[in-house]
Structures are given as C-alpha cells and as structure tokens.
Coordinates of C-alpha atoms in Angstrom, one line a residue:
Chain Q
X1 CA -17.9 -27.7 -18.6
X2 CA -14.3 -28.1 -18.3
X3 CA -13.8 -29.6 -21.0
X4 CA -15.7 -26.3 -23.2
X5 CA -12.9 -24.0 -21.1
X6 CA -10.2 -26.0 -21.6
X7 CA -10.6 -26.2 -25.5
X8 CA -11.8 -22.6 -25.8
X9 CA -8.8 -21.3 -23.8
X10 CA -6.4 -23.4 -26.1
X11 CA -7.9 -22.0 -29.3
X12 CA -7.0 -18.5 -27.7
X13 CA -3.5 -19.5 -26.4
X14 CA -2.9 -21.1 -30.1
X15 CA -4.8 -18.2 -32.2
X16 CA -2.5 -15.8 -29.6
X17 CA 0.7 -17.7 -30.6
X18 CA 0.3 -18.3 -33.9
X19 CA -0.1 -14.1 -34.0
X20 CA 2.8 -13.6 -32.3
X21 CA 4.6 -15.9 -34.6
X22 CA 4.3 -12.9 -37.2
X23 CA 6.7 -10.0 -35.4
X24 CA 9.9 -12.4 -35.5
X25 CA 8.9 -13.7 -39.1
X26 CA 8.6 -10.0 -40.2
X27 CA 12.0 -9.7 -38.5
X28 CA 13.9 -12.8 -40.3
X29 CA 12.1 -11.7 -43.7
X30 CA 12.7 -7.8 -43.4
X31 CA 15.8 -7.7 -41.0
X32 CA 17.0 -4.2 -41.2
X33 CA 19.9 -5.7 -40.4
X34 CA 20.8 -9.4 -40.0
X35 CA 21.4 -8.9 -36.1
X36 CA 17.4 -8.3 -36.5
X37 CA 16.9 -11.6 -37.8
X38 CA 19.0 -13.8 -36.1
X39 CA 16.7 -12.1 -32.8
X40 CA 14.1 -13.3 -35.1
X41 CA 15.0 -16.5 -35.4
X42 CA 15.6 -17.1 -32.1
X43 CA 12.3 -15.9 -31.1
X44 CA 10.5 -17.7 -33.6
X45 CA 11.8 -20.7 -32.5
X46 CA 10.7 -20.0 -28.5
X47 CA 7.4 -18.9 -29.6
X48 CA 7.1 -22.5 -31.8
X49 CA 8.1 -24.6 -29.0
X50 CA 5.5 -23.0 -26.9
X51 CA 2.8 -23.7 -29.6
X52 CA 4.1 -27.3 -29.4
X53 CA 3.3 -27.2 -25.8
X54 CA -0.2 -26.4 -26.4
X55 CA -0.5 -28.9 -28.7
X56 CA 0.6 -31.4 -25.8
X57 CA -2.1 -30.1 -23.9
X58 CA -5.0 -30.4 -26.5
X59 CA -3.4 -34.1 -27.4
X60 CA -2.8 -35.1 -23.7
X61 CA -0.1 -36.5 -24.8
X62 CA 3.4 -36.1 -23.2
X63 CA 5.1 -37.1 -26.7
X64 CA 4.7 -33.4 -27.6
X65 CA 6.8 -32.4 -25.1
X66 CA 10.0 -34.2 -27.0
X67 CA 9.6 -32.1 -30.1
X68 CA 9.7 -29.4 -27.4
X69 CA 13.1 -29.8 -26.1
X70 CA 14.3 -30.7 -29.2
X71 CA 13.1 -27.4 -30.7
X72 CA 14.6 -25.0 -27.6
X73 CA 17.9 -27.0 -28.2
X74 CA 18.4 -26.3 -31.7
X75 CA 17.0 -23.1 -31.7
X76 CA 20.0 -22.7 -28.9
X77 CA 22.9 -24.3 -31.6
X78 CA 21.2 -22.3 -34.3
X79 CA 21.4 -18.9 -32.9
X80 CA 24.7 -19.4 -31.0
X81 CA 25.9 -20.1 -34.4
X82 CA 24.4 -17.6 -36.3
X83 CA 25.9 -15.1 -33.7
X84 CA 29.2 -16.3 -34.1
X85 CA 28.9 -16.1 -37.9
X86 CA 27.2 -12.2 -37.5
X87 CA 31.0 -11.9 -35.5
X88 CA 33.4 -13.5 -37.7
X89 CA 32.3 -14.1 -40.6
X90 CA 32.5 -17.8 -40.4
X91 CA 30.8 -20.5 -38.0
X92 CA 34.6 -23.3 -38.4
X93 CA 37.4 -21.7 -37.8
Chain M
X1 CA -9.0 -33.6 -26.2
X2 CA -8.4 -37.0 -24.3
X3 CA -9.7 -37.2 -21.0
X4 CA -10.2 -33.8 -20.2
X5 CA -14.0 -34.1 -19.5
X6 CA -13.0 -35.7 -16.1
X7 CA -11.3 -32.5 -15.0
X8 CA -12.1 -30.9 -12.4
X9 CA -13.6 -27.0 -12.9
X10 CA -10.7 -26.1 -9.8
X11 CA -8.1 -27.4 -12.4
X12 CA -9.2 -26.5 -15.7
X13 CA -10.1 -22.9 -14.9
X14 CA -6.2 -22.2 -13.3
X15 CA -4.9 -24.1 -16.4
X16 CA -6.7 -21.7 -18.6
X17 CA -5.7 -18.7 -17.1
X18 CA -2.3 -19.7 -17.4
X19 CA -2.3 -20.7 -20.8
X20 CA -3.9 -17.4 -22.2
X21 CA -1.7 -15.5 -19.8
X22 CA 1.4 -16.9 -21.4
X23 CA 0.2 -17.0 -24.9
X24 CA -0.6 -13.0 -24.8
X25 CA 2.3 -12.5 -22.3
X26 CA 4.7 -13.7 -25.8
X27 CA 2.5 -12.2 -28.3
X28 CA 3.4 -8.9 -26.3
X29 CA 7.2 -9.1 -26.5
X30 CA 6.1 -10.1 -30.4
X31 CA 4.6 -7.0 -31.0
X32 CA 7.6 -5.4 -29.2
X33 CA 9.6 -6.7 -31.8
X34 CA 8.0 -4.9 -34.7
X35 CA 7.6 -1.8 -32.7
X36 CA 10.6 -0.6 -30.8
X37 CA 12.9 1.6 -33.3
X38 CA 16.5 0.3 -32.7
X39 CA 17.9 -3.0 -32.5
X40 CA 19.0 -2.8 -29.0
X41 CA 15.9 -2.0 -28.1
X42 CA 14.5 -4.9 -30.1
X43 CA 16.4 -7.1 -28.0
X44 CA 14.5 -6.4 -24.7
X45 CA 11.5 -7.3 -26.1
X46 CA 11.4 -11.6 -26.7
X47 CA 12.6 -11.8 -22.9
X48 CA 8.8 -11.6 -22.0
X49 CA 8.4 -14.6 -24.2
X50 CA 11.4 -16.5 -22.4
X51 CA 10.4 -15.4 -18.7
X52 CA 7.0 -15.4 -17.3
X53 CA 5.4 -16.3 -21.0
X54 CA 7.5 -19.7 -21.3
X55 CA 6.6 -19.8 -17.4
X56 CA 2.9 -20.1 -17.6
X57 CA 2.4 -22.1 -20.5
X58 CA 5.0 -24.5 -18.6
X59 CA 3.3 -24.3 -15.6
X60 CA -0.2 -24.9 -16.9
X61 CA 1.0 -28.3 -18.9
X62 CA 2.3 -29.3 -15.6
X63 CA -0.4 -28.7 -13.2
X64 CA -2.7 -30.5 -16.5
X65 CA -0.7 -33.4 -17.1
X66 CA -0.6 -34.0 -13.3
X67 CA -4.1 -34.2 -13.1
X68 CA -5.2 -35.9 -16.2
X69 CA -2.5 -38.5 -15.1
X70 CA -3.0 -38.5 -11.2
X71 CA 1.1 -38.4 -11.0
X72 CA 3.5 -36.0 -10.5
X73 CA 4.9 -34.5 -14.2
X74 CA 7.1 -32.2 -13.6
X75 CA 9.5 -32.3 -16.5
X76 CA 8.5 -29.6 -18.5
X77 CA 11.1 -28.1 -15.5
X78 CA 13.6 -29.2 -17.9
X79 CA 12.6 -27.0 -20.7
X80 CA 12.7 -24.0 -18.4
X81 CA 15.9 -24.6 -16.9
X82 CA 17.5 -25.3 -20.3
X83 CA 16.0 -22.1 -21.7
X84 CA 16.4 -19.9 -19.0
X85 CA 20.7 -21.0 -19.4
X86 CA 20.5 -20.5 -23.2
X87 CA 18.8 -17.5 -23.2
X88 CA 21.6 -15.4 -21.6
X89 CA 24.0 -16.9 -24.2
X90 CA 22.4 -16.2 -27.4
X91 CA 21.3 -12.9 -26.2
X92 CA 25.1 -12.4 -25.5
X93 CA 26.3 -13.3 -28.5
X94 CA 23.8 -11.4 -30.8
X95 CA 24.3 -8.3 -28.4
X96 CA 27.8 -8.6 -29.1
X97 CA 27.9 -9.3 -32.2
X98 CA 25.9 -6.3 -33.1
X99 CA 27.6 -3.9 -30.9
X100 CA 31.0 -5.5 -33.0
X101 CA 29.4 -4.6 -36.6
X102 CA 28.1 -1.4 -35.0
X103 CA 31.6 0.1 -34.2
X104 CA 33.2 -1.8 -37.1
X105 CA 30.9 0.5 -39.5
X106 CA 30.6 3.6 -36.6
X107 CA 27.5 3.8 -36.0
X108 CA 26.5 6.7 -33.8
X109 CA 24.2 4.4 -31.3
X110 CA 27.0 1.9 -30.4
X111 CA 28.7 3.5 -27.4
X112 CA 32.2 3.1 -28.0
X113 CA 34.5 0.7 -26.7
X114 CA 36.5 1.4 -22.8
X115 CA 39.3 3.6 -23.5
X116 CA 42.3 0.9 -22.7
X117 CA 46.3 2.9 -21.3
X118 CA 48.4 0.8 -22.7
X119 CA 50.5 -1.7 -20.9
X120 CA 53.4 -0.2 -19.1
X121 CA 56.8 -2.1 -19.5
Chain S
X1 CA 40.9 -41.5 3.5
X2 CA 36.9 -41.7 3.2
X3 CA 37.0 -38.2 1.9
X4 CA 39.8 -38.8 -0.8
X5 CA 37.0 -41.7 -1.9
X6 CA 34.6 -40.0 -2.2
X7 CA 36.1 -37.1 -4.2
X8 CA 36.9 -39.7 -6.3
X9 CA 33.8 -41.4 -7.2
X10 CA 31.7 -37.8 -7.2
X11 CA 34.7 -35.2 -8.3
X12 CA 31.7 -32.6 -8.7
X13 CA 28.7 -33.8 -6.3
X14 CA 26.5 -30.9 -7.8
X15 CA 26.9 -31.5 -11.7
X16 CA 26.5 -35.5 -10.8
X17 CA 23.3 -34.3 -9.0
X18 CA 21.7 -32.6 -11.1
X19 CA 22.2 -35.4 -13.9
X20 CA 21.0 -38.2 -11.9
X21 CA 17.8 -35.6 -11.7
X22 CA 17.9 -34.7 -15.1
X23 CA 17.7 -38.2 -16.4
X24 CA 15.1 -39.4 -13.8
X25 CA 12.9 -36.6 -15.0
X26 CA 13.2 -37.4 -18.6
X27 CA 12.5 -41.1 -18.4
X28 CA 10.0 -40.4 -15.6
X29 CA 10.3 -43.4 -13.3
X30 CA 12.5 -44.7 -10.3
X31 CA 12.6 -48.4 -11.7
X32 CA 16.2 -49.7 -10.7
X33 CA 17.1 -50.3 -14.1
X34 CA 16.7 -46.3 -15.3
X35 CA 18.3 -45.3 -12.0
X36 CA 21.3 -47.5 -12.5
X37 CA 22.0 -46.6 -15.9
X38 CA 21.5 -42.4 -14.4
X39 CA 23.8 -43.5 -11.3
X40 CA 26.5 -44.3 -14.3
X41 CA 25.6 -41.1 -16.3
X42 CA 26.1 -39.2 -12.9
X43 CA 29.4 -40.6 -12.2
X44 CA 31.1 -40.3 -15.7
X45 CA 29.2 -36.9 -16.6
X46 CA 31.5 -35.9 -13.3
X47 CA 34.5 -37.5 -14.2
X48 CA 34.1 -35.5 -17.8
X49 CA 33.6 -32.3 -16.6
X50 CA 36.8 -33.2 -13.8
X51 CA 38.4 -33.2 -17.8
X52 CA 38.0 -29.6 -18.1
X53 CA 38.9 -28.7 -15.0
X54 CA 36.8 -26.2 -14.1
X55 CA 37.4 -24.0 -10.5
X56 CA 35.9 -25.7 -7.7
X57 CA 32.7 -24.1 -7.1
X58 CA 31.8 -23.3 -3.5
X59 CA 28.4 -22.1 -2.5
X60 CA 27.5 -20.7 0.6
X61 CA 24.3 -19.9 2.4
X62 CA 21.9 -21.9 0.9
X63 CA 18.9 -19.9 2.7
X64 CA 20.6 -16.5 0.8
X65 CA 20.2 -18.1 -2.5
X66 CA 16.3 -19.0 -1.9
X67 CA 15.7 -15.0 -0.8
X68 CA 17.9 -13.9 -3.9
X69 CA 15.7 -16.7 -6.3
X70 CA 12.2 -14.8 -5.0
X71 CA 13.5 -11.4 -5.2
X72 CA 14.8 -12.1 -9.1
X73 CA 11.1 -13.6 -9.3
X74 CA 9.2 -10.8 -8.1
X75 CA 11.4 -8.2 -9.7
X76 CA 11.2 -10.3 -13.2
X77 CA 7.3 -10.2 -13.3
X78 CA 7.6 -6.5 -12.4
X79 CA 9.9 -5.8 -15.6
X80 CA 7.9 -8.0 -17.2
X81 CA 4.8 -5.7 -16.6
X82 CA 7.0 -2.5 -17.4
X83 CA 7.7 -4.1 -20.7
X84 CA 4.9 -4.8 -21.9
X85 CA 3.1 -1.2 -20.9
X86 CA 6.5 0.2 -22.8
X87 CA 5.4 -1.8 -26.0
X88 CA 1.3 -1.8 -25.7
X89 CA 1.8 2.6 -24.8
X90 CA 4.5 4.0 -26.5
X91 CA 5.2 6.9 -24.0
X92 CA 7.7 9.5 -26.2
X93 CA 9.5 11.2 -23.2
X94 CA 10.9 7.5 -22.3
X95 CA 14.7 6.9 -24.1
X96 CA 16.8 4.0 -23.8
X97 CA 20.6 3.8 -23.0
X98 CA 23.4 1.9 -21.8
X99 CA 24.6 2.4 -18.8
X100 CA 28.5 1.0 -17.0
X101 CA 28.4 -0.8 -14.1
X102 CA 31.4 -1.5 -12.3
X103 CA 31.6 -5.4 -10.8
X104 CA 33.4 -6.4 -8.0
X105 CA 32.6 -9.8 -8.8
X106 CA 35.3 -12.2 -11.0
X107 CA 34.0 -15.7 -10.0
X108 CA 32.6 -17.0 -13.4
X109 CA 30.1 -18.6 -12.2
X110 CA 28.8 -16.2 -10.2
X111 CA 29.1 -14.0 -13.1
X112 CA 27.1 -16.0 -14.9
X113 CA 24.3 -16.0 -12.6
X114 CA 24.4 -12.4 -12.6
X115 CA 24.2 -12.1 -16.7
X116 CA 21.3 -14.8 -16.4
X117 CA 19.1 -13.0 -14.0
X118 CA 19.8 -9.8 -16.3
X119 CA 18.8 -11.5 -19.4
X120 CA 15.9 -12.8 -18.1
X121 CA 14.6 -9.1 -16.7
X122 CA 13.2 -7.8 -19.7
X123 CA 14.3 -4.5 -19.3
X124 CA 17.6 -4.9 -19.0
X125 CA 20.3 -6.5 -21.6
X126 CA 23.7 -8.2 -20.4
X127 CA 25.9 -6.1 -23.6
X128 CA 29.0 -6.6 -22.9
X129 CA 31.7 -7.4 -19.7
X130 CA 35.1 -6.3 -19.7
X131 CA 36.7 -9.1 -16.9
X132 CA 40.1 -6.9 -17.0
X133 CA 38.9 -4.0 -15.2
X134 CA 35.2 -5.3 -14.5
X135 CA 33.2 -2.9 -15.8
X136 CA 29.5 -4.5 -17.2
X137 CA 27.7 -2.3 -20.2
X138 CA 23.6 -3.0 -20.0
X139 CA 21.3 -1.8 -21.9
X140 CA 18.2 -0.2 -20.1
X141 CA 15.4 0.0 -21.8
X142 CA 13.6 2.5 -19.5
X143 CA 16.0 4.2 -18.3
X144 CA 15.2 7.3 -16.3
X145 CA 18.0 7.7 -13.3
X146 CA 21.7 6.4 -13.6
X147 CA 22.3 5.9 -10.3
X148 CA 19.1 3.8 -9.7
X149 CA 19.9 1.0 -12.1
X150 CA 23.3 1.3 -10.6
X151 CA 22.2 0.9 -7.0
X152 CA 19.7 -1.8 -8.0
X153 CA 22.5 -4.5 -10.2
X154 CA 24.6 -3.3 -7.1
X155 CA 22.7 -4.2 -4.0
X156 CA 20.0 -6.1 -5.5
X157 CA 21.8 -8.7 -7.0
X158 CA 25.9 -8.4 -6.8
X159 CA 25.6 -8.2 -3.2
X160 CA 24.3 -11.3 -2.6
X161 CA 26.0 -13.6 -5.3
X162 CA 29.3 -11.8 -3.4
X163 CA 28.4 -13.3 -0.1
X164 CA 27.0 -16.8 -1.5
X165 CA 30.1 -17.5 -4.3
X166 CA 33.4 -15.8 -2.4

C-alpha cells in the first residue's frame, strides 16, 4: 500500500517537474532578452536538481543527493557569471 | 523502489503530500515564467521554486530517508541553506544587470537611477 | 590571557561552527577520525576568513532571531500563495512597480539578511541598494498601497535585524 503511494506520488512529482522544466527552457531558447535567459538558466538548473532529488527518493539511494549539491553549486557559478557578463561584457577582467 | 514496502502508511502518505506539493508548487513559478509580461516581473516568479517548492521536496527526502534508514539524515539541510544564500545573489546580479542594460538603452520601465548633488569642495 | 587563547585558536567561533557542522553532515558520522579532520577544517577555515578581515559580527538576542525566523516563514508561504494565485488568475486591475525604501541599517551583514529574506518572498525583488544614502529599490509584484510595503520591510523585518546586529 505504501509502497503503490509512494511510486504513484513520485511519477506525479517527476511528470510535474519535468513540465515545469519547459517555462525556463522556453526562456533560455526564446529570451526576449538575454536577462530572460540567464533567469532561465538559473531556474532550470533549481528545477533539475529537485528532479534529482526525486530520483534519490525512488532509488533510496543517498548517492543522488551529491549530484544535487553539485548541480545548485554550479548553477550558482554559472549564473553569477553570466550576470556579470550581462553587466560588463566580460566574465575576467 | 528499495525498501519502501516496509514503510509505514503514517510516513509514506506525509512524504507524498510533500513531494507533489513541491513538484506543483515549482511548476507554478514555471508557468509564471512564461506568463508574466515584463522581465521584472519574470523575476518574482522561480522564488516559489527556491522557497517552499525546494522546501517540500527537501523535507519529504528527509523525513524518507530517515525512515527507510532508521537514522537521522538531515543533510539535504545543506542544499537548502546553500540555496537559500545563492539565491539572493544571482537574483541580485541579474536584477542589476538588467536594470544596467535597461537605462543604458532607456527603456521606459527601468526607473531611473537616484538623482546624486554633487560633491561639495 | 585565556581569552587572548582562545581568540586565537577560534578567531570566528560562528564560521568554525558552522564548518565543523557542515562537514559532519556531509560525511554523516561522528567517528573520531571524520571529526578530527572537521576540527582542523574548523580551525583553518577561521583562520582564512581572519585573512579577509571581515567586521566582527555581534549578534544579539538570540530568542529575537527565532521570532523574526517564524515570522519570515509564515509570511514566505503567504507570498508564496499570493504568487501563485497572481500566475494561475491573471487579475488585470493588479500592476507591478518598484517602490524606495529608505534603510537605517548599514551593517552588511545584516543587510544581507534583509536582501535574503526579500529574495526568498516571492513577491518581492531585492533591485538595487544604494549604501551612500541607504535607500533600497524592490520590486513589488502586487503592489496596491505604497506605504504598506513600506511599513511592512520597515517594522517587519528592519526593525528587528536593527536590534539583533547593532
């Protein structure tokens, strides 16, 4: 009985992430403008990491949660730098 | 699905709530990214995601993982705290940035910048 | 002289704290060997951040900072809901726009406290902060009375971080 639940509300949780992976992808693909996508990015890369976090769950594995932090702290690097480049022009200056 | 069987229906059932909670809670501030018309707008919306969305599903794979394991696993705290400090600083920085290429090119919904007196000698 | 010691082994007793947690909670175990080699990340992540030197940070009122951490809660899962009605029903009478708030507060770090609990409401954006004459430009995304957001970053939040940073 659990074990129906549990699987049934992860295919929900995933089926709901994996939809709201589409608004930021629309974002990075169609911008307007490139402030839009680096938002984009950044989002995509939360909404990934909590995908990855379901997967954890399903697996019952706590390897899964690795990838996690690994993905929250580059999508941090990635956007901080992306931000600076939207500012300057250039990420090394 | 290792182990889950052996669950208890008082575990599994809060577990699930959480996780669907935070899964549509994100897929909210998703759709809130395609919909609101202006950027700065745009920018309110992934928060959801970030607070309570990030919340539940981090909640929900501790509360499993302490039961499947009969221990205490609580560092999926770690993710939280580490995005709950980056969040305000990428935000920042793309806010800022934007607002910069905004008045740089003059567009009408930046507000402009503080009128600065100059420096008296 | 114990004092002078001990501000030398732990120059910032909160930062070494938090690693020696940080790194217990991603090996998950108190064996002595992971806790030695944390005690030694503790005591050199200090000494690093001593490098920078950073202002001493001096928090007050612990109990103030629990009642501030379940009023950002609660008011962060009421945004939250306000959002998300904003994006499902698209009301057309609701407009969006930035409002200036002045701060009285200049400790960084309680600034940054502030800008994260802004961040992390969804309905408000941390824009821009002006540290010369302290005025803070948000973003509102609902925003129907001035002087109510105004009141509410006021009171709510820089009222407390005043009393528990200064």
């Amino acid at each position: 009985m659990s074990q129906m639940i549990l699987s049934w509300s992860l295919l929900v949780a995933q089926v709901m992430l994996g939809l709201a992976m589409v608004g930021p992808l629309w974002r990075v693909l169609r911008g307007p403008r490139a402030q839009d996508r680096v938002v984009g990015l950044d989002t995509l890369y939360v909404t990934g990491m909590l995908l990855v976090l379901t997967f954890g769950i399903r697996s019952g594995t706590v390897l899964y949660f690795e990838a996690a932090l690994v993905i929250a702290l580059l999508g941090f690097v990635s956007t901080a730098a992306l931000a600076k480049f939207l500012m300057r022009g250039e990420v090394i200056e | 699905m290792n182990g889950a069987a052996d669950l208890p229906l008082a575990v599994a059932i809060p577990v699930a709530i959480l996780l669907v909670l935070g899964a549509a809670l994100s897929l909210i501030g998703s759709i809130g990214l395609l919909r609101l018309k202006s950027f700065y707008e745009r920018v309110h919306a992934p928060t959801i995601g970030t607070s309570y969305g990030l919340g539940c599903v981090l909640l929900a794979s501790m509360v499993f993982f302490t039961v499947l394991q009969t221990r205490v696993v609580v560092h999926e705290i770690l993710i939280g705290i580490l995005v709950v400090i980056t969040t305000p600083v990428t935000l920042m920085l793309v806010t800022r940035a934007a607002l910069h290429r905004d008045r740089l090119e003059g567009n009408p919904e930046a507000p402009p910048p503080v009128p600065r007196t100059p420096p008296e000698d | 002289m114990t004092q002078r010691a001990m501000r030398w082994i732990l120059p910032h007793p909160i930062l070494s704290t938090g690693l020696l947690l940080m790194w217990l909670l991603l090996e998950q175990t108190l064996r002595p060997g992971p806790l030695l080699v944390g005690l030694v990340v503790a005591f050199f992540g200090g000494h690093a951040l001593g490098l920078l030197q950073p202002e001493r940070m001096r928090i007050r009122r612990p109990g103030l900072i629990l009642r501030l951490a379940g009023r950002v809660l609660v008011d962060v899962a009421r945004s939250n809901l306000a959002v998300a009605l904003v994006v499902l029903k698209p009301r057309p009478e609701r407009h969006a726009g930035f409002i200036r708030v002045p701060l009285a507060l200049r400790d960084p770090n309680a600034l940054a406290a502030l800008a994260c609990i802004m961040t992390a409401t969804p309905g408000t954006a941390w824009v821009e902060f002006d540290l010369e004459d302290g005025e803070l430009l948000l973003h509102v995304l609902d925003l129907v009375d001035e002087g109510e957001w105004l009141r509410i970053v006021k009171e709510r939040y820089e009222q407390p971080l005043l009393e528990i940073f200064q």
